[in-house]
Coordinates of N, CA and C in Angstrom, one line a residue:
X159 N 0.8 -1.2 0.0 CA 0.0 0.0 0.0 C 0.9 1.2 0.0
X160 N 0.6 2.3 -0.5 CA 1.4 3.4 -0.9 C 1.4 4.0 0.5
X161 N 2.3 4.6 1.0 CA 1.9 5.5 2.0 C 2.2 7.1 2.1
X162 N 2.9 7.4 1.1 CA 3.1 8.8 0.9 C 3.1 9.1 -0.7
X163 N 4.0 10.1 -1.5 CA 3.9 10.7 -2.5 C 4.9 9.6 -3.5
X164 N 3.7 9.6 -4.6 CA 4.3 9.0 -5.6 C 5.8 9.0 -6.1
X165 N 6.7 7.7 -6.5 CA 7.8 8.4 -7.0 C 7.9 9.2 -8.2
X166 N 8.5 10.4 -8.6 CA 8.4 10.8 -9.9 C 8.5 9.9 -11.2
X167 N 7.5 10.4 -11.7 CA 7.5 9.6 -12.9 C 6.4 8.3 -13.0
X168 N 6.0 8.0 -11.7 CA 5.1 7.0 -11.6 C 4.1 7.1 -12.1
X169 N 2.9 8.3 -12.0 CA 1.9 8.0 -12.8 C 2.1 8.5 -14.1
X170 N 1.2 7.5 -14.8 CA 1.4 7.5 -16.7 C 0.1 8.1 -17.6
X171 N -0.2 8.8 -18.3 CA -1.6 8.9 -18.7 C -1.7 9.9 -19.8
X172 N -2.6 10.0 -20.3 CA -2.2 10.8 -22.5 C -1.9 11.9 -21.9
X173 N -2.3 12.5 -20.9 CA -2.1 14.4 -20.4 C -1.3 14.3 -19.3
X174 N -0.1 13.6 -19.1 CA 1.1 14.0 -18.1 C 1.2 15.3 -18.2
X175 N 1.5 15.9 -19.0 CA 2.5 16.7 -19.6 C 1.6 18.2 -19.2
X176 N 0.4 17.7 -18.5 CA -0.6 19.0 -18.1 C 0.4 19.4 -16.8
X177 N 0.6 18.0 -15.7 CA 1.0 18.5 -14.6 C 2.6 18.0 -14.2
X178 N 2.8 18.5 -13.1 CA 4.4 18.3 -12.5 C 4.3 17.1 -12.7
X179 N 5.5 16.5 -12.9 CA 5.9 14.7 -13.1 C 5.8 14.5 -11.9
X180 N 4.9 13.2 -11.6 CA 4.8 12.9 -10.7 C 3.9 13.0 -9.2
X181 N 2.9 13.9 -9.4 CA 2.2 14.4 -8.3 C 0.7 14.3 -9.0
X182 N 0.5 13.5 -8.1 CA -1.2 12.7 -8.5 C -2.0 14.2 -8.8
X183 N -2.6 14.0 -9.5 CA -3.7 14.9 -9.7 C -5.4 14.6 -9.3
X184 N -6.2 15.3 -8.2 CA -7.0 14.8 -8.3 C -8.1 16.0 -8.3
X185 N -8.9 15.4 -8.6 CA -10.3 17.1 -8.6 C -11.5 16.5 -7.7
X186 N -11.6 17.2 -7.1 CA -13.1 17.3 -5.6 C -14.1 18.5 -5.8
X187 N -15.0 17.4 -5.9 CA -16.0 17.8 -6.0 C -17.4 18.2 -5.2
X188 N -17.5 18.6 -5.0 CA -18.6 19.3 -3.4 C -19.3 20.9 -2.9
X189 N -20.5 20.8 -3.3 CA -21.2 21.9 -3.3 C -20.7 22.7 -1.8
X190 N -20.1 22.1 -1.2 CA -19.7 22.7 0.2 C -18.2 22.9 -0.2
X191 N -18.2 24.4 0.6 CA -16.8 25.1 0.2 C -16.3 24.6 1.1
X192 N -16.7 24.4 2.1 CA -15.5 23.9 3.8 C -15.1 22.5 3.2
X193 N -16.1 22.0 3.2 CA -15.4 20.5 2.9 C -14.9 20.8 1.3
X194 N -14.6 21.4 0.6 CA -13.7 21.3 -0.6 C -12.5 21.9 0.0
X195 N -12.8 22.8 1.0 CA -11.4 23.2 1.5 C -10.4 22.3 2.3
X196 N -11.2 21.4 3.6 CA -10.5 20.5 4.3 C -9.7 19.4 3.1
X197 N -10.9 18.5 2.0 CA -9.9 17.8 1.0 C -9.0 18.5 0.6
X198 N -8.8 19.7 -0.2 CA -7.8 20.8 -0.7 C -6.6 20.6 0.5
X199 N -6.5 20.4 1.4 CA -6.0 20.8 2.6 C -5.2 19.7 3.1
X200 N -6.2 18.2 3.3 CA -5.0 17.1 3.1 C -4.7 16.6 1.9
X201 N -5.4 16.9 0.5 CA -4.9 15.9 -0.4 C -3.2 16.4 -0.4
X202 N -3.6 17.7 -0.5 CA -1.9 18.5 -0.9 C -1.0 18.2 -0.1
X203 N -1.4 18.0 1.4 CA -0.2 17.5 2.9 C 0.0 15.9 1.9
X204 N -1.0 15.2 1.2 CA -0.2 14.3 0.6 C 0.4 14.4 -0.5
X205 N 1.2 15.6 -0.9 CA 1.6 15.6 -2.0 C 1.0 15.8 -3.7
X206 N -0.3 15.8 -3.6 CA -1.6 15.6 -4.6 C -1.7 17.2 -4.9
X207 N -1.5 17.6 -6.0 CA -2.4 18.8 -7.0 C -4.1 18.6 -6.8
X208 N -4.3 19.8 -6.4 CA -5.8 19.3 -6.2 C -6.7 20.7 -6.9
X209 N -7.5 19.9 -8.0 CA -8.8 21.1 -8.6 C -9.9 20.7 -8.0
X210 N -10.4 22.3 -7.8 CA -11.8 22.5 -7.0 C -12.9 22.1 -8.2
X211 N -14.1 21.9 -7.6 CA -15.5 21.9 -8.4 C -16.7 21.6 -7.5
X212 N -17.5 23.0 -8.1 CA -18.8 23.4 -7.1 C -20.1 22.5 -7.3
X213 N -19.9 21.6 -8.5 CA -20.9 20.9 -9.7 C -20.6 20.3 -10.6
X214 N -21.4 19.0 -10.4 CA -21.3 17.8 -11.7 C -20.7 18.3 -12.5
X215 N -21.4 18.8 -13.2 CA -21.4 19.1 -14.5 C -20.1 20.2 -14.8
X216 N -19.8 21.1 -13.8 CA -18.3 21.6 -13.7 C -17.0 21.0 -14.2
X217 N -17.3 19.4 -13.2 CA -16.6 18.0 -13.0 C -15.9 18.0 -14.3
X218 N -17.3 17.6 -15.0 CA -16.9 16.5 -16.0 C -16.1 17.6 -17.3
X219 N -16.8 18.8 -17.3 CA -16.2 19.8 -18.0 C -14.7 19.6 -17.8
X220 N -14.4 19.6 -16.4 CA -13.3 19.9 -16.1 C -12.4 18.9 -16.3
X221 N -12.4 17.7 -16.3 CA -11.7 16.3 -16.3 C -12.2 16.0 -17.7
X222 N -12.3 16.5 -18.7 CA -12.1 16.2 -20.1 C -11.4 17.4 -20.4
X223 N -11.1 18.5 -19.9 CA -9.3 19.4 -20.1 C -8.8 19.0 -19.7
X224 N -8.7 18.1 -18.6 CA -7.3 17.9 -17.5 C -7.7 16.7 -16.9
X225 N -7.5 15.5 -17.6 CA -8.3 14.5 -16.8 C -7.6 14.3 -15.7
X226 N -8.0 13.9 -14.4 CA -7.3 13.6 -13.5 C -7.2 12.3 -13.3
X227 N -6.1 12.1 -11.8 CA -5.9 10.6 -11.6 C -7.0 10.0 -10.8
X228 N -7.6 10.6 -10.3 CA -8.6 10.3 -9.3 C -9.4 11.4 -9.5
X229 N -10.3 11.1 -8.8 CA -12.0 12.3 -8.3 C -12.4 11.5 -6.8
X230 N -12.5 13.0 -6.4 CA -13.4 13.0 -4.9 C -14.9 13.3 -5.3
X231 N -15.9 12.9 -5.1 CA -16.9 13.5 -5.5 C -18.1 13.2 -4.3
X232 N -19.0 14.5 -3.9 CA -19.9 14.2 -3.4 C -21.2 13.3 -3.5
X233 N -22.1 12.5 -3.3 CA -23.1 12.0 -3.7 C -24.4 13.1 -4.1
X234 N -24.3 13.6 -2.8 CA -25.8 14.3 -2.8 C -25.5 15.6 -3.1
X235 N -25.7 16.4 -4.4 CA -25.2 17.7 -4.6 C -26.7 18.0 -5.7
X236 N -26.9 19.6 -5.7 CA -27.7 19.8 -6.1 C -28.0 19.7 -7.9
X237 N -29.0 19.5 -8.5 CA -28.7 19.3 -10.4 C -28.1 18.1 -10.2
X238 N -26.8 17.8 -10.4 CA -26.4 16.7 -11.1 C -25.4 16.2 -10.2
X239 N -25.8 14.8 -9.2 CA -25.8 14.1 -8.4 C -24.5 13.6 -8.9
X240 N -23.6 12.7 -7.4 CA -22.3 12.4 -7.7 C -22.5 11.1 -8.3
X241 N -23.8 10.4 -8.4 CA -24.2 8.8 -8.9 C -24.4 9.5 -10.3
X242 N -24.9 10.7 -10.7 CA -25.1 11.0 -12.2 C -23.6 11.1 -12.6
X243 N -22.5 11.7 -12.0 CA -21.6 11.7 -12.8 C -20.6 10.8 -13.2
X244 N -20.7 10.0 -12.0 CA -20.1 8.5 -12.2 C -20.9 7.8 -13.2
X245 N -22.3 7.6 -13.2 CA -22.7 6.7 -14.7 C -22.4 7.9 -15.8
X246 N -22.0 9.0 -16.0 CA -22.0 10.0 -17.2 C -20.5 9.4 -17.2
X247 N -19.5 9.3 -16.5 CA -18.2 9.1 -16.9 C -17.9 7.6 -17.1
X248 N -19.1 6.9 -16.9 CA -18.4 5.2 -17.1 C -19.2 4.9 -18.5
X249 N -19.8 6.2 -19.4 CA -20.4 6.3 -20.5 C -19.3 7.1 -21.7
X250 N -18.7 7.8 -20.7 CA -17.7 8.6 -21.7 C -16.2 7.8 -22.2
X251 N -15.7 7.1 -22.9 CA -14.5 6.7 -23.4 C -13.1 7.6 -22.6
X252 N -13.6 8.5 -22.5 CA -12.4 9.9 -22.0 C -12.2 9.3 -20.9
X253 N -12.9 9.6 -20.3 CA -13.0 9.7 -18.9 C -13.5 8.6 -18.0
X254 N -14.1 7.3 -18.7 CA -14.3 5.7 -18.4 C -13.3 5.3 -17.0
X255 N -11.8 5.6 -17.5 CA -11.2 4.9 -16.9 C -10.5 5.7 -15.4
X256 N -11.1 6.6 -14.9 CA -10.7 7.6 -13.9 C -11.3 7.3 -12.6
X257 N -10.9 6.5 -11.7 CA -11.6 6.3 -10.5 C -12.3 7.1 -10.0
X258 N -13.3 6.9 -9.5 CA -14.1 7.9 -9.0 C -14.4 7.6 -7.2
X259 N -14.3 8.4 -6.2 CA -14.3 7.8 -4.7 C -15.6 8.8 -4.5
X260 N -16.7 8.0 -3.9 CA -17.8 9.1 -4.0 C -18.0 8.8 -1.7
X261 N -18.4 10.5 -1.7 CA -18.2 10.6 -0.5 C -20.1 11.4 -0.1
X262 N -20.0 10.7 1.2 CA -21.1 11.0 1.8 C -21.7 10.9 2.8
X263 N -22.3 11.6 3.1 CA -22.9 11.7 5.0 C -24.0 10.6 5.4
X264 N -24.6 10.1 4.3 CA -25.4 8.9 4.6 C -25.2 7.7 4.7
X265 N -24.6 6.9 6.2 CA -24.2 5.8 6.2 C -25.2 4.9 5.7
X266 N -26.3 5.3 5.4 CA -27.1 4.3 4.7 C -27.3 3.8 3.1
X267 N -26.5 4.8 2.5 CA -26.1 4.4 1.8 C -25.8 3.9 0.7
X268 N -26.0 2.9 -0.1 CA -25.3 1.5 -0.8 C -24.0 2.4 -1.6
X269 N -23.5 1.1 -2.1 CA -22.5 2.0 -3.1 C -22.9 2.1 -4.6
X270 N -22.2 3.2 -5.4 CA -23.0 3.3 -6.5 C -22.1 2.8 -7.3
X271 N -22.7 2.2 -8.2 CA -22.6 1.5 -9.9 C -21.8 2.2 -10.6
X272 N -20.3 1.5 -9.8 CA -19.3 2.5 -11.2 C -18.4 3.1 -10.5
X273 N -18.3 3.3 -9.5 CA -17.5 4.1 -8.4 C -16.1 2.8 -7.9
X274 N -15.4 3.9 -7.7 CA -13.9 3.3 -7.2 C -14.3 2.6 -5.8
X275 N -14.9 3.7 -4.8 CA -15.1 3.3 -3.8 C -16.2 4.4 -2.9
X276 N -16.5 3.8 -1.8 CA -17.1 5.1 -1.0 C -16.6 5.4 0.2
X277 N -16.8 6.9 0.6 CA -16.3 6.9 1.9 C -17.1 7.6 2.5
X278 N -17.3 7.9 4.0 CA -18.6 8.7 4.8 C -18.0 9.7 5.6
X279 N -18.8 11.0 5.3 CA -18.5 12.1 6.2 C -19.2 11.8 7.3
X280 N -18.9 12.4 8.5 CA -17.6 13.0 8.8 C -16.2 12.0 8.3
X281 N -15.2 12.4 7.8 CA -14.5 11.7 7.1 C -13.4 11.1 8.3
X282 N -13.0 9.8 7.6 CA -11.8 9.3 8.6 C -10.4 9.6 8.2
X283 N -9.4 10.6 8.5 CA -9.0 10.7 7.5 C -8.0 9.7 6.9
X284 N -7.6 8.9 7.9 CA -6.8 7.5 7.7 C -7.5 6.8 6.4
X285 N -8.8 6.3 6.5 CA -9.6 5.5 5.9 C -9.4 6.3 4.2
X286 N -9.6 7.5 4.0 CA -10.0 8.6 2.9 C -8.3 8.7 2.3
X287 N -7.4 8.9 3.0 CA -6.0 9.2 2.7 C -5.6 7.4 2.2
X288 N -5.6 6.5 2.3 CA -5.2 4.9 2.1 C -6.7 4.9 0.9
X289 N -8.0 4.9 0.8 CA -8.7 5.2 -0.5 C -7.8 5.4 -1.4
X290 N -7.7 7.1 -1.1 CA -7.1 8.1 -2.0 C -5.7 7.1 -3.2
X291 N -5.1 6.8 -2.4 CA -4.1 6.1 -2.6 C -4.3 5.0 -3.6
X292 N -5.1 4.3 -2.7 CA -5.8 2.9 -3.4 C -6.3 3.2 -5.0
X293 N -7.3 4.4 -4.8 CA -7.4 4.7 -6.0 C -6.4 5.3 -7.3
X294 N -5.5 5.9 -7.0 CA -4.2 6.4 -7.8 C -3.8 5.0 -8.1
X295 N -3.4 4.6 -7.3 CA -2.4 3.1 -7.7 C -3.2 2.4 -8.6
X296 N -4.4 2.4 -8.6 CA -5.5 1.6 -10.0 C -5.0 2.0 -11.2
X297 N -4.7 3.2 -11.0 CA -4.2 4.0 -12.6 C -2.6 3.3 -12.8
X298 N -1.6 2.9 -12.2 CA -0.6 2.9 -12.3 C -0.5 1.2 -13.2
X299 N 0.4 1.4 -14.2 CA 0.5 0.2 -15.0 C 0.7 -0.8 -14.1
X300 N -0.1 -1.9 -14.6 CA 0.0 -3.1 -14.3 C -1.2 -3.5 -13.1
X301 N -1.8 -2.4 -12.7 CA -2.9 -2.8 -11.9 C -4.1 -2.8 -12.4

């Protein structure tokens, strides 16, 4: 299991060349500024580039210019739901293969169709940081 920052050069993907060699890219997504701020806050303590987004539909704009290595995404957000953008991205070729970790305050639940994984606010951040990870490493050849 990874436990800190990628080595340079590790992750591989058609748009390296968007960011620093080496430093996972991931985009979070959450109609709430605080909690985009707190992820902003540890992805970076792990080394991770991190783009903001207020809405689905932002998202997906955004990760077909700069696809990322991962997405944090909310479930329950207003318009276009974190389960709408995970089935809109396991429909798109682009963007198919981009883990998606969908997060949410409803321990009840299920997980959704298509998603990397889920995780529940209040967040743990052990459990969310080893995700995070889990999910980058999916991208990395040979997994």
């Amino acid at each position: 299991m990874l436990s800190g920052p990628l080595p340079t050069g590790a992750i591989t993907g058609a748009r390296e060349r968007d960011r620093a060699v080496g430093d996972p890219y991931l985009l979070v997504v959450d109609d709430d500024p605080d909690v985009r701020t707190l992820l902003r806050i540890v992805l970076a303590k792990m080394g991770c580039q991190v783009r903001e987004s207020h809405s689905g539909a932002q998202a997906l704009d955004l990760a077909r210019r700069r696809p990322p290595d991962a997405m944090l995404v909310d479930l329950w957000m207003p318009g276009m739901s974190g389960a709408d953008v995970v089935h809109t991205m396991g429909t798109d070729p682009e963007l198919a293969g981009i883990p998606v970790i969908v997060a949410t305050g409803d321990t009840e639940a299920s997980a959704v169709p298509g998603a990397f994984a889920t995780v529940t606010k209040p967040f743990n951040l052990d459990r969310l940081r080893r995700t995070v990870w889990r999910a980058i490493g999916s991208r990395l050849p040979g997994n």
